[in-house]
mmCIF file of C-alpha atoms in Angstrom:
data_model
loop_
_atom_site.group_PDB
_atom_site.id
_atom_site.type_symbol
_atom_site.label_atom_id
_atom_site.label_comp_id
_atom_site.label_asym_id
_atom_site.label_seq_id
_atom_site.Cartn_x
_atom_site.Cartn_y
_atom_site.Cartn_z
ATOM 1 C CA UNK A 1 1.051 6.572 -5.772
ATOM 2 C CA UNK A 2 -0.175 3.936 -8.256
ATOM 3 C CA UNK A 3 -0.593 6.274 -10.991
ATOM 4 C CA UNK A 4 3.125 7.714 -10.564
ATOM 5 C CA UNK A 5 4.300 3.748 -10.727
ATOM 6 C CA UNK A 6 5.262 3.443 -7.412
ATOM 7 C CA UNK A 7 2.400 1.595 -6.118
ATOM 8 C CA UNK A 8 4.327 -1.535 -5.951
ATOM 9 C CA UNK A 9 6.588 0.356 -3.257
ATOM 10 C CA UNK A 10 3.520 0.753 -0.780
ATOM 11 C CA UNK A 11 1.834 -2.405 -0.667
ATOM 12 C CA UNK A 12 2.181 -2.947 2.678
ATOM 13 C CA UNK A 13 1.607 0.395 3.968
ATOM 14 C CA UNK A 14 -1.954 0.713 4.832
ATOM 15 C CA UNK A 15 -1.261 -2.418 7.338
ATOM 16 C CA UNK A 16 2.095 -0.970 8.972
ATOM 17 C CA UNK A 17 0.152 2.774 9.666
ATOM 18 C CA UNK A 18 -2.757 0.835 10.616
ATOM 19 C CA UNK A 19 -4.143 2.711 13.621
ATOM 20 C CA UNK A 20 -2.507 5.487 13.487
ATOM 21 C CA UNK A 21 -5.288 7.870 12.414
ATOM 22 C CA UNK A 22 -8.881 7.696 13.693
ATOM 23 C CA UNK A 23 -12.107 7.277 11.427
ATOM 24 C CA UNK A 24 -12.035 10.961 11.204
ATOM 25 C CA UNK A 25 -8.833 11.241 9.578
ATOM 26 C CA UNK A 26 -7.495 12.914 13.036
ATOM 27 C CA UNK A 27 -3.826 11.695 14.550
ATOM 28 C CA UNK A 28 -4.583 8.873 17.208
ATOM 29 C CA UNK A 29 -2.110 10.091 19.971
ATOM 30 C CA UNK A 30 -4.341 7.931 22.380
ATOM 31 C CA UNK A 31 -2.553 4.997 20.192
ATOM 32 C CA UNK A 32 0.632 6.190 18.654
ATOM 33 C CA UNK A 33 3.068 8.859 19.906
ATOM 34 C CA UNK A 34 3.810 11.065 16.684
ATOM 35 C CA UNK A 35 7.403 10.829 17.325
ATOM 36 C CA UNK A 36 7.151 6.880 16.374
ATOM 37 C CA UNK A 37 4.996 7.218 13.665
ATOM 38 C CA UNK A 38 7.347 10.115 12.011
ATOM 39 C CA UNK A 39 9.930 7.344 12.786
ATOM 40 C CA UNK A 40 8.271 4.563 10.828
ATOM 41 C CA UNK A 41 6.939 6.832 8.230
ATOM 42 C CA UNK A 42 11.140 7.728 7.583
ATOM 43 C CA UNK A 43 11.609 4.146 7.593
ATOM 44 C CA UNK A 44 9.164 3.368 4.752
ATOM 45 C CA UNK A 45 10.488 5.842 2.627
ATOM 46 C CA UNK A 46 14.430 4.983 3.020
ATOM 47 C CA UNK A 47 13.023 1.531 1.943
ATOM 48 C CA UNK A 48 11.813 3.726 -1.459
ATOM 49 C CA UNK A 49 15.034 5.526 -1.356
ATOM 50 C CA UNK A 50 16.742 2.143 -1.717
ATOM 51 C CA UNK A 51 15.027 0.603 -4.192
ATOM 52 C CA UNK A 52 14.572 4.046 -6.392
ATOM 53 C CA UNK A 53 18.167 5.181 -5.663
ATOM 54 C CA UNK A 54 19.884 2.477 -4.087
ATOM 55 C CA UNK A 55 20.458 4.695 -1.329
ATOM 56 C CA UNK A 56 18.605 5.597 1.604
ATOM 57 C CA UNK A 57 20.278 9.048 2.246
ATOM 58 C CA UNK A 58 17.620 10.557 -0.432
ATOM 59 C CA UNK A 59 14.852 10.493 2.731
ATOM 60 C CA UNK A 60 17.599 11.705 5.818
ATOM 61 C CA UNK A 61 16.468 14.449 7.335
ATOM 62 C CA UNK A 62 12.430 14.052 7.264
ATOM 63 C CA UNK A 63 12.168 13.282 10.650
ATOM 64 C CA UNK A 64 13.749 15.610 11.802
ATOM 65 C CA UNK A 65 11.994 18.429 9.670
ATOM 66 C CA UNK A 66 8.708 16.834 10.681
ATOM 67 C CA UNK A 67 9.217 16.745 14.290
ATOM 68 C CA UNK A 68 10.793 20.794 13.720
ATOM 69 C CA UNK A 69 7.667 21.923 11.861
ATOM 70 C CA UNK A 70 4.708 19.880 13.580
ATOM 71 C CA UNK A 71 5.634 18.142 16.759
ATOM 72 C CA UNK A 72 5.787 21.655 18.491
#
C-alpha cells in the first residue's frame, strides 16, 4: 500500500485486524466471526472511499460479495 501512496490511509490497520488471523496466516474463527471482520474490513475501506473520493459508495457492495463468494 505504501508504494501506491496510500500508506497514510492504513496506519491504523494492523491494530484494528489485530487478532483476526493466527500465526499461521489462517482465519481465527475461535476469535472473530468472519461476518464481523468482512464488516470492519468494509468499514476501513469506505473510510478510503471518503478521503480518495469523498464518497463512501465507491466500497458498497464488498460485503456482501465477500460473504456471497467465501462465507459459504
Amino acid at each position: 500500500m505504501q508504494r501506491l501512496g496510500w500508506g497514510g490511509h492504513f496506519g491504523g490497520l494492523a491494530a484494528r485486524l489485530d487478532g483476526a488471523f493466527g500465526a499461521d496466516g489462517a482465519f481465527a474463527h475461535d476469535r472473530l466471526r468472519f461476518v464481523d471482520f468482512v464488516d470492519d474490513v468494509e468499514e476501513l475501506l469506505e473510510e478510503v472511499a471518503r478521503r480518495e473520493r469523498g464518497d463512501e459508495e465507491a466500497a458498497d457492495g464488498f460485503e456482501e460479495y465477500v460473504l456471497r463468494h467465501y462465507a459459504g
